[in-house]
């Protein structure tokens, strides 16, 4: 099944764009964070706090295996840290067309300021946290993705229309 998979940093718009793109292409939308929360009955920050990041990362890998059995074509938004594991990048590529949604650090800082639901961004200086995580991840995002799409300066409608055309939805 050739799913559409959106990857990228927290705040890059994966969920917002994914929902709209799915609607435009008449496909079902799923979000790995949301699926993990539904399946465990817990919110992500509690999973991190109680069981640690590694446990959460295992749930992400398990979920990718589950998604291999999906019976309909999906638009899938994945958590920002999911492509960091090598096995997950392999699974992502097997699942379909991986699109890296790229946004500048300035845009990410604006969108993520005041966020309390993302454990990787809590404490310290937000901009520094974003920059250091981004430095560690950017090459991995590019490695996982078939294409990079930069959203900076674009309206949601424009992004969705362009991606719809590029992806033949
Ligand atoms: C994470 C990103 C989050 C969520 C978790 C960890 C990360 O998803 O999976 O808080 O490590 O980048 P979003 O990218 O949807 O915010």
PDB file of C-alpha atoms and ligand atoms in Angstrom:
ATOM      1  CA  UNK A   1       0.000   0.000   0.000  1.00  0.00           C
ATOM      2  CA  UNK A   2       1.515   3.302  -0.993  1.00  0.00           C
ATOM      3  CA  UNK A   3       0.639   5.479   1.993  1.00  0.00           C
ATOM      4  CA  UNK A   4       1.613   9.135   2.272  1.00  0.00           C
ATOM      5  CA  UNK A   5       3.773   9.688   5.347  1.00  0.00           C
ATOM      6  CA  UNK A   6       4.555  13.108   6.759  1.00  0.00           C
ATOM      7  CA  UNK A   7       7.669  13.465   8.893  1.00  0.00           C
ATOM      8  CA  UNK A   8       9.440  16.471  10.362  1.00  0.00           C
ATOM      9  CA  UNK A   9      10.120  18.412  13.488  1.00  0.00           C
ATOM     10  CA  UNK A  10       7.544  19.103  16.192  1.00  0.00           C
ATOM     11  CA  UNK A  11       5.491  22.093  15.095  1.00  0.00           C
ATOM     12  CA  UNK A  12       6.226  21.585  11.393  1.00  0.00           C
ATOM     13  CA  UNK A  13       2.506  21.118  10.703  1.00  0.00           C
ATOM     14  CA  UNK A  14       2.418  17.359  10.084  1.00  0.00           C
ATOM     15  CA  UNK A  15      -0.969  16.862  11.737  1.00  0.00           C
ATOM     16  CA  UNK A  16      -2.633  20.019  10.427  1.00  0.00           C
ATOM     17  CA  UNK A  17      -1.395  19.504   6.874  1.00  0.00           C
ATOM     18  CA  UNK A  18      -1.963  15.740   7.027  1.00  0.00           C
ATOM     19  CA  UNK A  19      -5.628  16.125   7.972  1.00  0.00           C
ATOM     20  CA  UNK A  20      -6.280  18.598   5.184  1.00  0.00           C
ATOM     21  CA  UNK A  21      -4.330  16.588   2.635  1.00  0.00           C
ATOM     22  CA  UNK A  22      -6.221  13.423   3.527  1.00  0.00           C
ATOM     23  CA  UNK A  23      -9.508  15.246   3.100  1.00  0.00           C
ATOM     24  CA  UNK A  24      -8.412  16.670  -0.242  1.00  0.00           C
ATOM     25  CA  UNK A  25      -7.329  13.240  -1.479  1.00  0.00           C
ATOM     26  CA  UNK A  26     -10.288  11.407   0.044  1.00  0.00           C
ATOM     27  CA  UNK A  27      -8.002   9.289   2.197  1.00  0.00           C
ATOM     28  CA  UNK A  28      -8.114   8.401   5.883  1.00  0.00           C
ATOM     29  CA  UNK A  29      -5.770  10.308   8.191  1.00  0.00           C
ATOM     30  CA  UNK A  30      -3.913   8.803  11.134  1.00  0.00           C
ATOM     31  CA  UNK A  31      -1.425  10.311  13.543  1.00  0.00           C
ATOM     32  CA  UNK A  32       1.030   8.042  15.393  1.00  0.00           C
ATOM     33  CA  UNK A  33       0.969  10.149  18.591  1.00  0.00           C
ATOM     34  CA  UNK A  34      -2.797  10.049  18.669  1.00  0.00           C
ATOM     35  CA  UNK A  35      -2.871   6.293  18.005  1.00  0.00           C
ATOM     36  CA  UNK A  36      -0.404   5.674  20.828  1.00  0.00           C
ATOM     37  CA  UNK A  37      -2.496   7.781  23.191  1.00  0.00           C
ATOM     38  CA  UNK A  38      -5.647   5.925  22.170  1.00  0.00           C
ATOM     39  CA  UNK A  39      -4.082   2.475  22.420  1.00  0.00           C
ATOM     40  CA  UNK A  40      -2.453   3.083  25.804  1.00  0.00           C
ATOM     41  CA  UNK A  41      -5.161   5.318  27.232  1.00  0.00           C
ATOM     42  CA  UNK A  42      -2.417   7.707  28.381  1.00  0.00           C
ATOM     43  CA  UNK A  43      -1.062  11.014  27.151  1.00  0.00           C
ATOM     44  CA  UNK A  44       2.452  11.147  25.738  1.00  0.00           C
ATOM     45  CA  UNK A  45       3.901  13.319  28.489  1.00  0.00           C
ATOM     46  CA  UNK A  46       2.729  10.756  31.084  1.00  0.00           C
ATOM     47  CA  UNK A  47       4.253   7.874  29.102  1.00  0.00           C
ATOM     48  CA  UNK A  48       7.588   9.735  28.982  1.00  0.00           C
ATOM     49  CA  UNK A  49       7.418  10.656  32.672  1.00  0.00           C
ATOM     50  CA  UNK A  50       6.368   7.244  33.942  1.00  0.00           C
ATOM     51  CA  UNK A  51       8.080   4.794  31.584  1.00  0.00           C
ATOM     52  CA  UNK A  52      10.762   6.854  29.844  1.00  0.00           C
ATOM     53  CA  UNK A  53      11.537   7.801  26.270  1.00  0.00           C
ATOM     54  CA  UNK A  54      12.850   4.377  25.219  1.00  0.00           C
ATOM     55  CA  UNK A  55       9.524   2.793  26.142  1.00  0.00           C
ATOM     56  CA  UNK A  56       7.680   5.395  24.043  1.00  0.00           C
ATOM     57  CA  UNK A  57      10.063   4.781  21.118  1.00  0.00           C
ATOM     58  CA  UNK A  58       9.265   1.057  21.311  1.00  0.00           C
ATOM     59  CA  UNK A  59       5.566   1.885  21.076  1.00  0.00           C
ATOM     60  CA  UNK A  60       6.300   3.928  17.946  1.00  0.00           C
ATOM     61  CA  UNK A  61       8.167   1.030  16.323  1.00  0.00           C
ATOM     62  CA  UNK A  62       5.339  -1.386  17.237  1.00  0.00           C
ATOM     63  CA  UNK A  63       2.858   0.987  15.666  1.00  0.00           C
ATOM     64  CA  UNK A  64       4.758   1.104  12.372  1.00  0.00           C
ATOM     65  CA  UNK A  65       4.579  -2.688  12.255  1.00  0.00           C
ATOM     66  CA  UNK A  66       0.806  -2.477  12.836  1.00  0.00           C
ATOM     67  CA  UNK A  67       0.441   0.088  10.067  1.00  0.00           C
ATOM     68  CA  UNK A  68       1.973  -2.353   7.588  1.00  0.00           C
ATOM     69  CA  UNK A  69      -1.331  -4.237   7.782  1.00  0.00           C
ATOM     70  CA  UNK A  70      -3.540  -1.238   7.025  1.00  0.00           C
ATOM     71  CA  UNK A  71      -6.175  -2.155   4.485  1.00  0.00           C
ATOM     72  CA  UNK A  72      -6.799   1.281   3.040  1.00  0.00           C
ATOM     73  CA  UNK A  73      -4.506   3.971   1.765  1.00  0.00           C
ATOM     74  CA  UNK A  74      -3.643   6.452   4.515  1.00  0.00           C
ATOM     75  CA  UNK A  75      -2.073   9.817   5.146  1.00  0.00           C
ATOM     76  CA  UNK A  76       0.100   9.193   8.205  1.00  0.00           C
ATOM     77  CA  UNK A  77       1.602  11.940  10.379  1.00  0.00           C
ATOM     78  CA  UNK A  78       4.381  10.589  12.593  1.00  0.00           C
ATOM     79  CA  UNK A  79       5.884  11.965  15.806  1.00  0.00           C
ATOM     80  CA  UNK A  80       8.927  14.178  15.293  1.00  0.00           C
ATOM     81  CA  UNK A  81      11.345  11.725  16.889  1.00  0.00           C
ATOM     82  CA  UNK A  82      10.098   8.586  15.173  1.00  0.00           C
ATOM     83  CA  UNK A  83      12.464   8.721  12.159  1.00  0.00           C
ATOM     84  CA  UNK A  84      15.512   8.857  14.453  1.00  0.00           C
ATOM     85  CA  UNK A  85      15.602   5.065  14.842  1.00  0.00           C
ATOM     86  CA  UNK A  86      17.147   3.391  11.851  1.00  0.00           C
ATOM     87  CA  UNK A  87      14.643   0.532  11.803  1.00  0.00           C
ATOM     88  CA  UNK A  88      11.818   3.066  11.783  1.00  0.00           C
ATOM     89  CA  UNK A  89      13.287   4.792   8.726  1.00  0.00           C
ATOM     90  CA  UNK A  90      13.334   1.436   6.969  1.00  0.00           C
ATOM     91  CA  UNK A  91       9.707   0.803   7.936  1.00  0.00           C
ATOM     92  CA  UNK A  92       8.670   4.297   6.839  1.00  0.00           C
ATOM     93  CA  UNK A  93      10.167   3.790   3.395  1.00  0.00           C
ATOM     94  CA  UNK A  94       8.366   0.465   3.122  1.00  0.00           C
ATOM     95  CA  UNK A  95       5.059   2.090   4.057  1.00  0.00           C
ATOM     96  CA  UNK A  96       4.988   4.480   1.140  1.00  0.00           C
ATOM     97  CA  UNK A  97       6.003   7.962   0.056  1.00  0.00           C
ATOM     98  CA  UNK A  98       7.738   9.832   2.861  1.00  0.00           C
ATOM     99  CA  UNK A  99       7.547  13.628   2.764  1.00  0.00           C
ATOM    100  CA  UNK A 100       9.756  15.712   5.029  1.00  0.00           C
ATOM    101  CA  UNK A 101       7.934  18.885   6.063  1.00  0.00           C
ATOM    102  CA  UNK A 102      10.552  21.476   6.755  1.00  0.00           C
ATOM    103  CA  UNK A 103      10.075  24.737   8.669  1.00  0.00           C
ATOM    104  CA  UNK A 104      12.630  27.290   9.861  1.00  0.00           C
ATOM    105  CA  UNK A 105      13.755  27.493  13.474  1.00  0.00           C
ATOM    106  CA  UNK A 106      12.095  30.929  13.800  1.00  0.00           C
ATOM    107  CA  UNK A 107       8.738  29.528  12.732  1.00  0.00           C
ATOM    108  CA  UNK A 108       9.117  26.502  15.008  1.00  0.00           C
ATOM    109  CA  UNK A 109       9.995  28.680  18.006  1.00  0.00           C
ATOM    110  CA  UNK A 110       6.878  30.789  17.438  1.00  0.00           C
ATOM    111  CA  UNK A 111       4.625  27.761  17.124  1.00  0.00           C
ATOM    112  CA  UNK A 112       6.079  25.815  20.026  1.00  0.00           C
ATOM    113  CA  UNK A 113       6.396  28.638  22.556  1.00  0.00           C
ATOM    114  CA  UNK A 114       4.352  27.811  25.662  1.00  0.00           C
ATOM    115  CA  UNK A 115       3.799  24.179  24.665  1.00  0.00           C
ATOM    116  CA  UNK A 116       3.634  21.859  27.671  1.00  0.00           C
ATOM    117  CA  UNK A 117       2.662  18.602  25.978  1.00  0.00           C
ATOM    118  CA  UNK A 118       5.989  17.828  24.335  1.00  0.00           C
ATOM    119  CA  UNK A 119       8.507  16.342  26.796  1.00  0.00           C
ATOM    120  CA  UNK A 120      11.514  16.911  24.486  1.00  0.00           C
ATOM    121  CA  UNK A 121      10.991  20.678  24.668  1.00  0.00           C
ATOM    122  CA  UNK A 122      10.527  21.190  28.388  1.00  0.00           C
ATOM    123  CA  UNK A 123      13.096  23.099  30.446  1.00  0.00           C
ATOM    124  CA  UNK A 124      15.926  25.356  29.311  1.00  0.00           C
ATOM    125  CA  UNK A 125      15.888  27.693  26.371  1.00  0.00           C
ATOM    126  CA  UNK A 126      13.345  26.662  23.729  1.00  0.00           C
ATOM    127  CA  UNK A 127      15.331  27.944  20.742  1.00  0.00           C
ATOM    128  CA  UNK A 128      18.492  26.149  21.878  1.00  0.00           C
ATOM    129  CA  UNK A 129      16.572  22.931  22.405  1.00  0.00           C
ATOM    130  CA  UNK A 130      15.054  23.145  18.952  1.00  0.00           C
ATOM    131  CA  UNK A 131      18.391  23.910  17.309  1.00  0.00           C
ATOM    132  CA  UNK A 132      20.240  21.073  18.999  1.00  0.00           C
ATOM    133  CA  UNK A 133      17.495  18.511  18.295  1.00  0.00           C
ATOM    134  CA  UNK A 134      17.194  19.750  14.722  1.00  0.00           C
ATOM    135  CA  UNK A 135      20.965  19.422  14.225  1.00  0.00           C
ATOM    136  CA  UNK A 136      20.791  15.848  15.438  1.00  0.00           C
ATOM    137  CA  UNK A 137      17.785  14.986  13.287  1.00  0.00           C
ATOM    138  CA  UNK A 138      17.849  16.891  10.030  1.00  0.00           C
ATOM    139  CA  UNK A 139      20.060  14.422   8.132  1.00  0.00           C
ATOM    140  CA  UNK A 140      17.921  11.535   9.376  1.00  0.00           C
ATOM    141  CA  UNK A 141      14.738  13.223   8.147  1.00  0.00           C
ATOM    142  CA  UNK A 142      16.321  13.741   4.752  1.00  0.00           C
ATOM    143  CA  UNK A 143      17.527  10.158   4.678  1.00  0.00           C
ATOM    144  CA  UNK A 144      14.029   8.827   5.421  1.00  0.00           C
ATOM    145  CA  UNK A 145      12.216  11.062   2.949  1.00  0.00           C
ATOM    146  CA  UNK A 146      11.655  10.805  -0.783  1.00  0.00           C
ATOM    147  CA  UNK A 147      11.159  14.576  -0.888  1.00  0.00           C
ATOM    148  CA  UNK A 148      11.472  17.679   1.274  1.00  0.00           C
ATOM    149  CA  UNK A 149       8.760  20.322   1.255  1.00  0.00           C
ATOM    150  CA  UNK A 150       9.373  23.715   2.871  1.00  0.00           C
ATOM    151  CA  UNK A 151       6.294  25.340   4.363  1.00  0.00           C
ATOM    152  CA  UNK A 152       7.847  28.685   5.347  1.00  0.00           C
ATOM    153  CA  UNK A 153       5.853  31.659   4.145  1.00  0.00           C
ATOM    154  CA  UNK A 154       3.073  29.554   2.687  1.00  0.00           C
ATOM    155  CA  UNK A 155      -0.580  29.423   3.644  1.00  0.00           C
ATOM    156  CA  UNK A 156      -2.068  26.087   4.619  1.00  0.00           C
ATOM    157  CA  UNK A 157      -4.323  26.070   1.560  1.00  0.00           C
ATOM    158  CA  UNK A 158      -1.368  26.567  -0.774  1.00  0.00           C
ATOM    159  CA  UNK A 159       0.658  23.838   0.950  1.00  0.00           C
ATOM    160  CA  UNK A 160      -2.204  21.362   0.669  1.00  0.00           C
ATOM    161  CA  UNK A 161      -2.861  22.182  -2.983  1.00  0.00           C
ATOM    162  CA  UNK A 162       0.803  21.873  -3.903  1.00  0.00           C
ATOM    163  CA  UNK A 163       1.300  18.616  -2.038  1.00  0.00           C
ATOM    164  CA  UNK A 164      -1.887  17.204  -3.520  1.00  0.00           C
ATOM    165  CA  UNK A 165      -0.553  17.929  -7.005  1.00  0.00           C
ATOM    166  CA  UNK A 166       2.968  16.704  -6.315  1.00  0.00           C
ATOM    167  CA  UNK A 167       1.684  13.478  -4.820  1.00  0.00           C
ATOM    168  CA  UNK A 168      -0.992  12.919  -7.502  1.00  0.00           C
ATOM    169  CA  UNK A 169      -3.804  12.718  -4.925  1.00  0.00           C
TER     170      UNK A 169
HETATM  171  C1  LIG B   1       8.476  14.054  19.758  1.00  0.00           C
HETATM  172  C2  LIG B   1       7.479  14.610  18.983  1.00  0.00           C
HETATM  173  C3  LIG B   1       6.061  14.552  19.347  1.00  0.00           C
HETATM  174  C4  LIG B   1       5.776  13.314  20.198  1.00  0.00           C
HETATM  175  C5  LIG B   1       6.704  13.274  21.376  1.00  0.00           C
HETATM  176  C6  LIG B   1       8.186  13.252  20.981  1.00  0.00           C
HETATM  177  C7  LIG B   1       9.884  14.226  19.348  1.00  0.00           C
HETATM  178  O1  LIG B   1       5.253  14.516  18.173  1.00  0.00           O
HETATM  179  O2  LIG B   1       5.907  12.141  19.447  1.00  0.00           O
HETATM  180  O3  LIG B   1       6.437  14.398  22.187  1.00  0.00           O
HETATM  181  O4  LIG B   1      10.775  13.549  19.912  1.00  0.00           O
HETATM  182  O5  LIG B   1      10.140  15.051  18.424  1.00  0.00           O
HETATM  183  P1  LIG B   1       4.985  15.807  17.216  1.00  0.00           P
HETATM  184  O6  LIG B   1       6.124  15.896  16.251  1.00  0.00           O
HETATM  185  O7  LIG B   1       3.704  15.448  16.537  1.00  0.00           O
HETATM  186  O8  LIG B   1       4.869  16.986  18.097  1.00  0.00           O
END
